[in-house]
Amino acid sequence: MTAQALSQLLGPLGWLTGPDAAAHSRDWLDRFGVPPLGVARPKDTDEVAATVRICSEAGLAVVPQGGNTGLCGASVADREEAIILSLSRMSAIGEPHSGGGSVTVETGAILASVHEEMARRDLIFPMHLGAEGSARIGGLIGTNAGGSHAFRYGMMCDLVLGLEVVLADGTVWNGLREVQKDNAGYQLRKLFCGSEGTLGVVTRAVLRLHPAPKQRSTALVALADLPAAVAFGNHLRGEASEFLSGLEFFTDIGLGFVLRHLPDIGFPLETRAPAYVLVELTSSSRRVPLDAILEDELTWGMERGFVVDGAIAMSQAHRDKFWKLREEQPEGQRLEGAQLKHDISVPPGRIAEFVDVGSNLCAELMPGVRVNAFGHLADGNIHCNLSPPPGATDFSGMNSELGRALVALATDMGGSFAAEHGLGRAKIALAKTFRSAVERSLMSSVKDALDPGHVLNPGVLIGPRQ
Ligand SMILES: Cc1cc2nc3c(=O)[nH]c(=O)nc-3n(C[C@H](O)[C@H](O)[C@H](O)COP(=O)(O)OP(=O)(O)OC[C@H]3O[C@@H](n4cnc5c(N)ncnc54)[C@H](O)[C@@H]3O)c2cc1C
């Protein structure tokens, strides 16, 4: 009956079943997801509201889905009595509001499309991540995505000024304000950022924009070790803080994976080294000598033995190559074989210490395990991903022990085990161990208040209803 009502409401373009729905049913890493009753693809907010109302009355779970690139299994169903609510037909991108400080978009818009549209108007929406060709604004809000520019411009919750949300009973909250300053009560818009589709379906968003930089200087730097990379990054922040828009790191292990499996990318420096940093400076003024600042920094690092080699990009193609080496780290490791992914953050000054101690802990548990640490140097976000020893095809049943050792270490160091990807279904057990009962109970209270019937993405973030 419910399927019939949804089919009638949404029409053939808006209600998919069978093989058409199957394409939406598994997550990016192919770890989670059962075939749902169907996939709803509403064309506007009214249809989203009517869809949620029908499901809510029928006790059918609703799983919001964006680009399905999430890494914690939150965008697919865990039961057949569920629908996936895809925002893919709601992808309109408006004209920037007067002054170019913000723009209203439908949340099915793909991130890369928002970039392209804003670039034509000399504006930027400064959220960047490896999945930007597929990830949609609703999913980025749902996970409160971070990415490579978060340390300068903030995470998704800092880039969203207003939201329109369909609540669990089908009510629409219109909070599409364009102002940064709005303290008229709780910060409701921020509550939905990172809520992983468990509190409401975000249908439209007002995104914060910035003027496009007029110049850019990018360097790839090879460093003596990870502590040297951290020291180099700290010095750069002191010397070029307001111009720094990218500060990423990876190691020679990850570089090896990329060059072995994606050889076309190539390595643009003469010397291999234990660690690499990718630096990007940008400015909206042409008068700032960005290249000279970077050259000074390279000299400073070489004089102290931190920097082994380095190059400043001479063209956009050169720059793209530098970024590819960093962005293809996950793909290089995926092509290497089995892997365990971790999304950890520690205070930025302690990255090297974390990787050193963490690698030793992992080696004790599984001799020969390969620790591929890469990520966002400026905000301490480390994707500390493991590959089994060369020749091994899996982790010999040690998956949880290895993960828990790293998570316990990050927690002891004052960090997080879910820095930018969320909890989803994958990390609920970790939350039970590593987050206090008080914190978890606060979250359950919020869920119960906004979605008493647990219609929206049940099982995600909070876990099964007690
Ligand atoms: C190669 C690669 C690189 C990545 N790099 C990064 C990175 O650097 N930083 C980072 O933060 N993440 C990264 N990710 C993870 C992923 O891209 C982000 O989590 C992204 O925000 C997910 O967007 P999506 O549209 O694919 O969302 P989905 O995977 O479809 O959904 C993610 C969550 O949002 C919810 N959701 C989706 N749409 C809505 C909506 N309209 N309203 C309410 N809830 C909704 C879903 O229910 C789910 O809980 C990467 C992923 C890949 C594959």
Short mmCIF file of C-alpha atoms and ligand atoms in Angstrom, two decimals:
data_model
loop_
_atom_site.label_atom_id
_atom_site.label_comp_id
_atom_site.label_asym_id
_atom_site.label_seq_id
_atom_site.Cartn_x
_atom_site.Cartn_y
_atom_site.Cartn_z
CA MET A 1 0.00 0.00 0.00
CA THR A 2 2.76 2.45 0.96
CA ALA A 3 4.71 1.67 -2.21
CA GLN A 4 1.57 2.39 -4.22
CA ALA A 5 1.01 5.70 -2.44
CA LEU A 6 4.64 6.73 -3.05
CA SER A 7 4.50 5.67 -6.68
CA GLN A 8 1.32 7.69 -7.16
CA LEU A 9 2.80 10.75 -5.44
CA LEU A 10 6.19 10.71 -7.18
CA GLY A 11 5.51 9.25 -10.63
CA PRO A 12 7.87 7.01 -12.66
CA LEU A 13 10.86 9.40 -12.45
CA GLY A 14 10.45 9.79 -8.73
CA TRP A 15 9.88 6.20 -7.54
CA LEU A 16 12.44 3.52 -8.42
CA THR A 17 12.26 -0.17 -7.60
CA GLY A 18 14.06 -3.34 -8.67
CA PRO A 19 17.37 -2.96 -10.52
CA ASP A 20 16.96 0.87 -10.72
CA ALA A 21 16.84 1.00 -6.93
CA ALA A 22 19.70 -1.49 -6.54
CA ALA A 23 22.24 1.13 -7.67
CA HIS A 24 21.45 3.08 -4.47
CA SER A 25 21.42 0.19 -2.05
CA ARG A 26 25.10 -0.40 -1.12
CA ASP A 27 27.48 2.12 0.42
CA TRP A 28 30.69 3.45 -1.18
CA LEU A 29 32.91 0.92 0.55
CA ASP A 30 30.43 -1.90 -0.14
CA ARG A 31 30.17 -2.81 3.54
CA PHE A 32 26.55 -1.87 4.36
CA GLY A 33 23.09 -1.82 2.79
CA VAL A 34 20.15 -4.11 2.04
CA PRO A 35 17.78 -3.54 -0.89
CA PRO A 36 15.11 -1.07 0.27
CA LEU A 37 11.41 -1.11 -0.64
CA GLY A 38 12.26 1.56 -3.21
CA VAL A 39 14.10 4.79 -3.89
CA ALA A 40 12.12 8.05 -3.72
CA ARG A 41 13.44 10.90 -5.86
CA PRO A 42 11.16 13.86 -5.11
CA LYS A 43 11.35 16.94 -7.32
CA ASP A 44 10.71 19.60 -4.65
CA THR A 45 10.32 20.24 -0.93
CA ASP A 46 6.56 19.59 -1.00
CA GLU A 47 7.17 16.13 -2.43
CA VAL A 48 9.89 15.45 0.18
CA ALA A 49 7.44 16.47 2.93
CA ALA A 50 4.63 14.31 1.51
CA THR A 51 7.02 11.34 1.14
CA VAL A 52 8.22 11.61 4.74
CA ARG A 53 4.62 11.99 5.97
CA ILE A 54 3.50 8.82 4.14
CA CYS A 55 6.47 6.83 5.50
CA SER A 56 6.08 8.19 9.00
CA GLU A 57 2.40 7.19 9.11
CA ALA A 58 3.24 3.73 7.76
CA GLY A 59 6.19 3.20 10.14
CA LEU A 60 8.58 2.91 7.21
CA ALA A 61 12.19 4.04 7.71
CA VAL A 62 13.47 6.94 5.60
CA VAL A 63 17.18 7.01 4.70
CA PRO A 64 18.26 10.32 3.15
CA GLN A 65 20.92 9.86 0.48
CA GLY A 66 23.14 12.37 -1.31
CA GLY A 67 26.03 11.19 -3.49
CA ASN A 68 26.43 8.00 -1.40
CA THR A 69 30.16 8.67 -0.90
CA GLY A 70 29.94 8.58 2.90
CA LEU A 71 32.44 6.24 4.53
CA CYS A 72 30.49 5.09 7.60
CA GLY A 73 27.50 3.31 6.06
CA ALA A 74 24.93 6.00 6.94
CA SER A 75 23.38 6.55 3.51
CA VAL A 76 21.93 3.08 2.90
CA ALA A 77 19.17 1.02 4.51
CA ASP A 78 19.66 -1.73 7.10
CA ARG A 79 16.19 -3.25 6.56
CA GLU A 80 13.79 -3.94 3.73
CA GLU A 81 11.02 -1.87 5.40
CA ALA A 82 12.81 1.32 4.41
CA ILE A 83 13.00 3.73 1.53
CA ILE A 84 16.01 5.64 0.35
CA LEU A 85 15.20 9.31 -0.14
CA SER A 86 17.54 10.57 -2.83
CA LEU A 87 17.78 14.33 -3.37
CA SER A 88 19.38 13.83 -6.79
CA ARG A 89 16.55 15.56 -8.69
CA MET A 90 16.76 18.64 -6.45
CA SER A 91 20.02 20.18 -7.66
CA ALA A 92 19.18 23.80 -8.51
CA ILE A 93 21.89 26.36 -7.73
CA GLY A 94 20.59 29.93 -7.37
CA GLU A 95 22.19 33.26 -8.17
CA PRO A 96 24.45 34.59 -5.40
CA HIS A 97 22.64 37.03 -3.13
CA SER A 98 23.54 40.72 -3.37
CA GLY A 99 27.16 41.33 -2.41
CA GLY A 100 28.08 37.74 -3.33
CA GLY A 101 28.31 36.63 0.30
CA SER A 102 25.92 33.67 -0.02
CA VAL A 103 23.85 31.55 -2.36
CA THR A 104 20.77 29.36 -1.89
CA VAL A 105 20.98 25.84 -3.36
CA GLU A 106 18.87 22.73 -3.34
CA THR A 107 20.73 20.11 -1.37
CA GLY A 108 20.92 17.61 -4.23
CA ALA A 109 23.46 19.91 -5.92
CA ILE A 110 26.83 18.22 -6.47
CA LEU A 111 29.70 20.04 -4.75
CA ALA A 112 31.80 20.32 -7.94
CA SER A 113 28.83 21.92 -9.74
CA VAL A 114 28.56 24.54 -6.99
CA HIS A 115 32.30 25.23 -7.45
CA GLU A 116 31.88 25.62 -11.21
CA GLU A 117 28.85 27.89 -10.96
CA MET A 118 30.51 30.14 -8.39
CA ALA A 119 33.84 30.26 -10.27
CA ARG A 120 31.98 31.86 -13.22
CA ARG A 121 31.09 34.69 -10.86
CA ASP A 122 34.58 35.06 -9.33
CA LEU A 123 33.38 33.53 -6.08
CA ILE A 124 34.30 30.36 -4.21
CA PHE A 125 32.48 27.95 -1.95
CA PRO A 126 35.55 26.74 -0.06
CA MET A 127 34.71 23.11 0.72
CA HIS A 128 37.09 20.70 -1.01
CA LEU A 129 37.43 16.94 -0.74
CA GLY A 130 38.39 13.98 -2.90
CA ALA A 131 34.74 13.01 -3.54
CA GLU A 132 33.62 16.47 -4.69
CA GLY A 133 32.58 15.19 -8.13
CA SER A 134 29.89 13.00 -6.51
CA ALA A 135 29.17 14.31 -2.99
CA ARG A 136 26.03 16.45 -2.71
CA ILE A 137 25.38 19.45 -0.46
CA GLY A 138 22.82 17.52 1.66
CA GLY A 139 25.34 14.74 2.32
CA LEU A 140 28.06 17.25 3.17
CA ILE A 141 25.70 18.86 5.68
CA GLY A 142 24.61 15.43 6.94
CA THR A 143 28.21 14.46 7.76
CA ASN A 144 29.40 17.99 8.61
CA ALA A 145 32.22 17.41 6.11
CA GLY A 146 35.66 18.88 6.70
CA GLY A 147 38.11 18.40 3.83
CA SER A 148 41.32 20.15 2.96
CA HIS A 149 40.29 23.80 3.54
CA ALA A 150 38.45 23.37 6.85
CA PHE A 151 41.27 24.85 8.93
CA ARG A 152 40.92 28.14 7.03
CA TYR A 153 37.21 28.38 6.20
CA GLY A 154 35.64 25.99 8.70
CA MET A 155 33.70 22.73 8.43
CA MET A 156 30.30 22.50 6.75
CA CYS A 157 28.50 23.86 9.85
CA ASP A 158 30.57 27.05 9.50
CA LEU A 159 29.74 27.37 5.79
CA VAL A 160 25.98 27.08 6.16
CA LEU A 161 24.04 30.23 7.07
CA GLY A 162 20.51 28.91 6.73
CA LEU A 163 18.58 25.71 6.10
CA GLU A 164 15.21 24.41 5.02
CA VAL A 165 14.45 21.06 6.65
CA VAL A 166 11.64 18.53 6.40
CA LEU A 167 11.08 17.12 9.89
CA ALA A 168 10.14 13.55 10.80
CA ASP A 169 6.37 14.17 10.65
CA GLY A 170 6.59 16.00 7.31
CA THR A 171 6.53 19.53 8.79
CA VAL A 172 8.78 21.99 6.92
CA TRP A 173 11.09 24.31 8.92
CA ASN A 174 12.13 27.29 6.83
CA GLY A 175 15.31 28.69 8.34
CA LEU A 176 16.75 30.02 5.08
CA ARG A 177 18.35 33.12 6.57
CA GLU A 178 21.36 34.79 4.94
CA VAL A 179 23.04 36.29 7.99
CA GLN A 180 26.00 35.05 10.01
CA LYS A 181 24.78 36.70 13.19
CA ASP A 182 21.53 35.17 14.43
CA ASN A 183 21.38 34.35 18.11
CA ALA A 184 17.60 34.11 18.40
CA GLY A 185 17.79 30.90 20.40
CA TYR A 186 19.46 27.53 19.87
CA GLN A 187 21.66 27.23 16.77
CA LEU A 188 19.17 24.99 15.01
CA ARG A 189 20.98 25.03 11.68
CA LYS A 190 24.10 23.67 13.33
CA LEU A 191 22.11 20.91 15.00
CA PHE A 192 21.33 19.44 11.58
CA CYS A 193 24.99 19.63 10.47
CA GLY A 194 26.51 16.24 11.28
CA SER A 195 23.14 14.71 12.22
CA GLU A 196 23.56 12.10 9.44
CA GLY A 197 19.96 12.26 8.29
CA THR A 198 18.62 11.27 11.73
CA LEU A 199 16.86 14.55 12.64
CA GLY A 200 15.46 15.88 9.36
CA VAL A 201 15.85 15.93 5.59
CA VAL A 202 17.67 19.09 4.54
CA THR A 203 16.13 20.32 1.29
CA ARG A 204 17.70 23.74 0.72
CA ALA A 205 20.70 25.56 2.19
CA VAL A 206 22.14 29.06 2.17
CA LEU A 207 25.90 28.61 1.65
CA ARG A 208 28.52 31.12 2.63
CA LEU A 209 30.73 32.33 -0.25
CA HIS A 210 34.09 34.07 -0.46
CA PRO A 211 35.75 36.12 -3.21
CA ALA A 212 37.83 33.95 -5.56
CA PRO A 213 41.57 34.31 -4.92
CA LYS A 214 43.41 36.26 -7.62
CA GLN A 215 46.61 34.32 -7.16
CA ARG A 216 47.71 30.98 -5.84
CA SER A 217 51.09 29.45 -5.02
CA THR A 218 51.46 25.73 -4.44
CA ALA A 219 54.48 23.72 -3.31
CA LEU A 220 55.19 20.04 -2.87
CA VAL A 221 57.82 19.56 -0.16
CA ALA A 222 59.75 16.40 0.77
CA LEU A 223 60.69 16.24 4.46
CA ALA A 224 63.18 14.32 6.57
CA ASP A 225 60.42 12.77 8.71
CA LEU A 226 56.97 13.48 10.12
CA PRO A 227 58.22 15.59 13.08
CA ALA A 228 60.03 17.73 10.46
CA ALA A 229 56.77 18.05 8.52
CA VAL A 230 54.95 19.22 11.66
CA ALA A 231 57.72 21.73 12.47
CA PHE A 232 57.68 23.01 8.88
CA GLY A 233 53.87 23.36 8.99
CA ASN A 234 54.01 25.23 12.30
CA HIS A 235 56.56 27.68 10.95
CA LEU A 236 54.49 28.25 7.81
CA ARG A 237 51.46 29.06 9.91
CA GLY A 238 53.49 31.65 11.76
CA GLU A 239 54.78 33.24 8.56
CA ALA A 240 51.84 32.95 6.17
CA SER A 241 48.78 32.25 8.29
CA GLU A 242 46.23 34.49 6.52
CA PHE A 243 47.31 33.18 3.09
CA LEU A 244 47.46 29.50 3.98
CA SER A 245 44.57 27.61 2.35
CA GLY A 246 46.02 24.12 2.01
CA LEU A 247 48.40 22.22 4.30
CA GLU A 248 48.20 18.49 3.64
CA PHE A 249 50.56 15.64 4.38
CA PHE A 250 51.27 12.07 3.29
CA THR A 251 54.14 9.64 3.70
CA ASP A 252 56.35 7.61 1.41
CA ILE A 253 54.23 4.52 2.10
CA GLY A 254 51.17 6.19 0.58
CA LEU A 255 53.22 7.68 -2.25
CA GLY A 256 54.44 4.16 -3.04
CA PHE A 257 50.83 2.90 -3.29
CA VAL A 258 49.87 5.76 -5.62
CA LEU A 259 52.90 5.39 -7.89
CA ARG A 260 52.50 1.59 -8.05
CA HIS A 261 48.78 1.59 -8.90
CA LEU A 262 48.31 4.97 -10.61
CA PRO A 263 51.66 5.40 -12.37
CA ASP A 264 50.39 8.06 -14.79
CA ILE A 265 50.39 10.62 -11.99
CA GLY A 266 54.20 10.50 -11.71
CA PHE A 267 56.45 12.00 -9.02
CA PRO A 268 57.59 15.55 -9.75
CA LEU A 269 60.50 15.83 -7.27
CA GLU A 270 64.03 14.39 -7.60
CA THR A 271 64.22 12.93 -4.11
CA ARG A 272 61.94 10.49 -2.28
CA ALA A 273 61.68 11.13 1.48
CA PRO A 274 59.79 9.74 4.51
CA ALA A 275 57.15 12.52 4.51
CA TYR A 276 55.63 15.07 2.13
CA VAL A 277 53.68 18.28 2.65
CA LEU A 278 51.51 20.01 0.10
CA VAL A 279 51.23 23.74 0.77
CA GLU A 280 48.91 26.16 -0.96
CA LEU A 281 48.87 29.92 -0.38
CA THR A 282 46.13 32.09 -1.89
CA SER A 283 45.36 35.78 -1.83
CA SER A 284 42.61 38.01 -3.18
CA SER A 285 45.29 40.65 -3.82
CA ARG A 286 47.82 40.40 -6.67
CA ARG A 287 50.31 42.45 -4.67
CA VAL A 288 51.17 39.80 -2.08
CA PRO A 289 54.41 37.95 -3.08
CA LEU A 290 53.16 34.42 -2.43
CA ASP A 291 55.92 32.63 -4.38
CA ALA A 292 58.58 34.56 -2.46
CA ILE A 293 56.97 33.64 0.87
CA LEU A 294 57.05 29.96 -0.12
CA GLU A 295 60.66 30.19 -1.35
CA ASP A 296 61.71 31.73 1.99
CA GLU A 297 59.96 28.92 3.82
CA LEU A 298 61.70 26.25 1.74
CA THR A 299 65.06 27.90 2.49
CA TRP A 300 64.23 28.08 6.20
CA GLY A 301 63.36 24.36 6.18
CA MET A 302 66.47 23.35 4.22
CA GLU A 303 68.78 25.28 6.55
CA ARG A 304 67.45 23.31 9.48
CA GLY A 305 67.58 19.93 7.75
CA PHE A 306 63.77 19.58 7.73
CA VAL A 307 63.28 20.02 3.98
CA VAL A 308 64.98 17.49 1.69
CA ASP A 309 63.53 18.64 -1.64
CA GLY A 310 60.69 20.79 -2.90
CA ALA A 311 59.15 22.49 -5.91
CA ILE A 312 56.75 25.35 -6.47
CA ALA A 313 54.12 24.70 -9.17
CA MET A 314 54.84 26.65 -12.35
CA SER A 315 51.49 25.99 -14.03
CA GLN A 316 47.97 24.82 -13.25
CA ALA A 317 48.84 21.36 -14.66
CA HIS A 318 51.79 21.20 -12.28
CA ARG A 319 49.56 22.24 -9.37
CA ASP A 320 46.92 19.63 -10.28
CA LYS A 321 49.61 16.95 -10.26
CA PHE A 322 50.71 17.94 -6.73
CA TRP A 323 47.11 17.79 -5.49
CA LYS A 324 46.49 14.45 -7.23
CA LEU A 325 49.34 12.86 -5.29
CA ARG A 326 47.51 13.78 -2.08
CA GLU A 327 43.93 13.21 -3.25
CA GLU A 328 44.65 9.78 -4.71
CA GLN A 329 46.04 8.45 -1.42
CA PRO A 330 42.75 6.61 -0.62
CA GLU A 331 42.50 5.18 -4.15
CA GLY A 332 46.16 4.07 -4.20
CA GLN A 333 45.67 2.20 -0.93
CA ARG A 334 42.34 0.71 -2.06
CA LEU A 335 44.06 -0.70 -5.15
CA GLU A 336 46.79 -2.21 -2.93
CA GLY A 337 44.18 -4.55 -1.40
CA ALA A 338 42.54 -4.98 2.00
CA GLN A 339 42.60 -1.92 4.23
CA LEU A 340 41.33 -0.58 7.55
CA LYS A 341 40.33 3.08 7.42
CA HIS A 342 40.54 5.44 10.40
CA ASP A 343 39.40 9.05 10.60
CA ILE A 344 41.24 10.39 13.62
CA SER A 345 42.04 13.85 14.92
CA VAL A 346 44.58 14.86 17.55
CA PRO A 347 45.87 18.29 18.58
CA PRO A 348 47.84 19.35 15.44
CA GLY A 349 51.19 19.61 17.27
CA ARG A 350 50.90 15.92 18.24
CA ILE A 351 50.39 14.36 14.78
CA ALA A 352 53.92 12.93 14.56
CA GLU A 353 53.73 11.56 18.10
CA PHE A 354 50.38 9.90 17.32
CA VAL A 355 51.68 8.27 14.14
CA ASP A 356 54.88 7.10 15.85
CA VAL A 357 53.21 5.60 18.94
CA GLY A 358 50.26 4.30 16.90
CA SER A 359 52.55 2.57 14.39
CA ASN A 360 54.41 0.83 17.23
CA LEU A 361 51.14 -0.33 18.82
CA CYS A 362 49.95 -1.72 15.48
CA ALA A 363 53.29 -3.44 14.83
CA GLU A 364 53.09 -5.13 18.23
CA LEU A 365 49.63 -6.45 17.41
CA MET A 366 50.48 -7.43 13.84
CA PRO A 367 54.14 -7.42 12.80
CA GLY A 368 54.65 -6.04 9.30
CA VAL A 369 51.33 -4.15 9.16
CA ARG A 370 51.68 -1.05 6.94
CA VAL A 371 50.50 2.24 8.47
CA ASN A 372 49.56 4.77 5.79
CA ALA A 373 49.00 8.10 7.56
CA PHE A 374 47.89 11.06 5.49
CA GLY A 375 45.54 13.97 5.86
CA HIS A 376 45.09 17.49 7.00
CA LEU A 377 48.21 18.71 8.83
CA ALA A 378 46.80 22.05 9.97
CA ASP A 379 43.84 20.68 11.89
CA GLY A 380 45.37 17.42 13.13
CA ASN A 381 43.06 15.18 11.06
CA ILE A 382 44.89 11.95 10.24
CA HIS A 383 43.51 9.20 8.03
CA CYS A 384 45.59 6.52 9.68
CA ASN A 385 44.76 3.69 7.29
CA LEU A 386 46.28 0.25 7.57
CA SER A 387 47.25 -2.31 4.94
CA PRO A 388 48.20 -5.86 5.93
CA PRO A 389 51.85 -6.97 5.66
CA PRO A 390 53.03 -7.43 2.05
CA GLY A 391 51.70 -10.71 0.71
CA ALA A 392 48.84 -10.96 3.24
CA THR A 393 45.29 -10.53 1.98
CA ASP A 394 43.64 -9.60 5.28
CA PHE A 395 44.28 -8.61 8.89
CA SER A 396 44.04 -12.18 10.30
CA GLY A 397 41.04 -11.28 12.47
CA MET A 398 42.91 -8.44 14.18
CA ASN A 399 40.69 -5.67 12.69
CA SER A 400 38.99 -4.56 15.92
CA GLU A 401 42.14 -4.79 18.04
CA LEU A 402 44.09 -2.62 15.61
CA GLY A 403 41.27 -0.07 15.35
CA ARG A 404 40.71 0.09 19.08
CA ALA A 405 44.42 0.61 19.79
CA LEU A 406 44.47 3.67 17.51
CA VAL A 407 41.18 5.04 18.81
CA ALA A 408 42.22 4.62 22.46
CA LEU A 409 45.48 6.42 21.71
CA ALA A 410 43.68 9.32 19.96
CA THR A 411 41.21 9.59 22.85
CA ASP A 412 44.03 9.64 25.43
CA MET A 413 45.67 12.44 23.44
CA GLY A 414 42.50 14.55 23.58
CA GLY A 415 41.42 13.74 20.03
CA SER A 416 38.50 12.14 18.20
CA PHE A 417 37.91 8.82 16.46
CA ALA A 418 35.35 10.40 14.10
CA ALA A 419 36.97 13.60 12.90
CA GLU A 420 35.05 14.33 9.69
CA HIS A 421 33.21 11.23 8.43
CA GLY A 422 30.67 10.81 11.25
CA LEU A 423 29.60 7.69 13.14
CA GLY A 424 27.12 6.20 10.69
CA ARG A 425 26.59 2.53 11.38
CA ALA A 426 30.31 1.72 11.37
CA LYS A 427 31.38 3.51 14.56
CA ILE A 428 28.48 3.13 16.97
CA ALA A 429 30.27 0.47 19.01
CA LEU A 430 33.29 2.79 19.34
CA ALA A 431 31.04 5.64 20.51
CA LYS A 432 29.66 3.37 23.24
CA THR A 433 33.16 2.76 24.56
CA PHE A 434 34.86 6.07 23.95
CA ARG A 435 32.12 8.66 24.58
CA SER A 436 30.55 9.21 28.00
CA ALA A 437 27.08 8.02 28.95
CA VAL A 438 26.13 11.67 29.52
CA GLU A 439 27.11 12.64 25.98
CA ARG A 440 25.31 9.67 24.43
CA SER A 441 22.19 10.30 26.48
CA LEU A 442 22.12 13.96 25.37
CA MET A 443 22.19 12.79 21.76
CA SER A 444 19.41 10.25 22.34
CA SER A 445 17.29 12.99 23.94
CA VAL A 446 17.72 15.19 20.87
CA LYS A 447 16.78 12.29 18.58
CA ASP A 448 13.71 11.38 20.66
CA ALA A 449 12.55 15.00 20.73
CA LEU A 450 12.82 15.55 16.97
CA ASP A 451 11.99 12.08 15.72
CA PRO A 452 10.04 10.23 18.44
CA GLY A 453 9.08 7.40 16.07
CA HIS A 454 12.70 6.89 14.90
CA VAL A 455 11.58 7.17 11.28
CA LEU A 456 14.67 8.99 10.00
CA ASN A 457 17.73 6.82 9.41
CA PRO A 458 17.08 4.47 12.36
CA GLY A 459 20.19 2.71 13.66
CA VAL A 460 22.54 5.45 12.43
CA LEU A 461 24.54 7.62 14.88
CA ILE A 462 22.42 6.69 17.95
CA GLY A 463 22.23 2.94 17.38
CA PRO A 464 19.15 0.74 17.77
CA ARG A 465 16.34 2.13 19.95
CA GLN A 466 16.63 0.82 23.55
C1 LIG B 1 37.52 9.51 -2.16
C2 LIG B 1 36.81 10.12 -0.98
C3 LIG B 1 37.39 11.20 -0.31
C4 LIG B 1 36.72 11.77 0.77
N1 LIG B 1 37.31 12.83 1.42
C5 LIG B 1 36.68 13.41 2.45
C6 LIG B 1 37.27 14.53 3.13
O1 LIG B 1 38.37 14.98 2.83
N2 LIG B 1 36.56 15.10 4.13
C7 LIG B 1 35.32 14.63 4.50
O2 LIG B 1 34.72 15.21 5.41
N3 LIG B 1 34.76 13.56 3.90
C8 LIG B 1 35.40 12.94 2.89
N4 LIG B 1 34.83 11.86 2.28
C9 LIG B 1 33.56 11.30 2.76
C10 LIG B 1 32.31 11.81 2.00
O3 LIG B 1 32.62 12.30 0.74
C11 LIG B 1 31.63 12.90 2.81
O4 LIG B 1 31.16 12.31 3.99
C12 LIG B 1 30.46 13.60 2.12
O5 LIG B 1 30.01 14.62 2.97
C13 LIG B 1 29.29 12.68 1.82
O6 LIG B 1 28.42 13.34 0.90
P1 LIG B 1 27.36 12.50 0.06
O7 LIG B 1 26.53 13.46 -0.70
O8 LIG B 1 28.00 11.43 -0.69
O9 LIG B 1 26.47 11.94 1.25
P2 LIG B 1 25.90 10.45 1.51
O10 LIG B 1 27.02 9.48 1.61
O11 LIG B 1 24.85 10.17 0.50
O12 LIG B 1 25.24 10.67 2.92
C14 LIG B 1 26.02 10.97 4.05
C15 LIG B 1 25.10 11.22 5.25
O13 LIG B 1 24.31 12.39 5.04
C16 LIG B 1 22.92 12.08 5.11
N5 LIG B 1 22.22 12.91 4.11
C17 LIG B 1 22.40 12.92 2.76
N6 LIG B 1 21.62 13.84 2.21
C18 LIG B 1 20.92 14.43 3.21
C19 LIG B 1 19.94 15.45 3.26
N7 LIG B 1 19.52 16.08 2.17
N8 LIG B 1 19.42 15.79 4.47
C20 LIG B 1 19.84 15.17 5.60
N9 LIG B 1 20.77 14.20 5.61
C21 LIG B 1 21.32 13.84 4.43
C22 LIG B 1 22.83 10.59 4.82
O14 LIG B 1 21.65 10.02 5.39
C23 LIG B 1 24.08 10.10 5.49
O15 LIG B 1 23.86 9.99 6.87
C24 LIG B 1 35.47 11.25 1.20
C25 LIG B 1 34.90 10.17 0.53
C26 LIG B 1 35.55 9.60 -0.55
C27 LIG B 1 34.89 8.44 -1.24
#
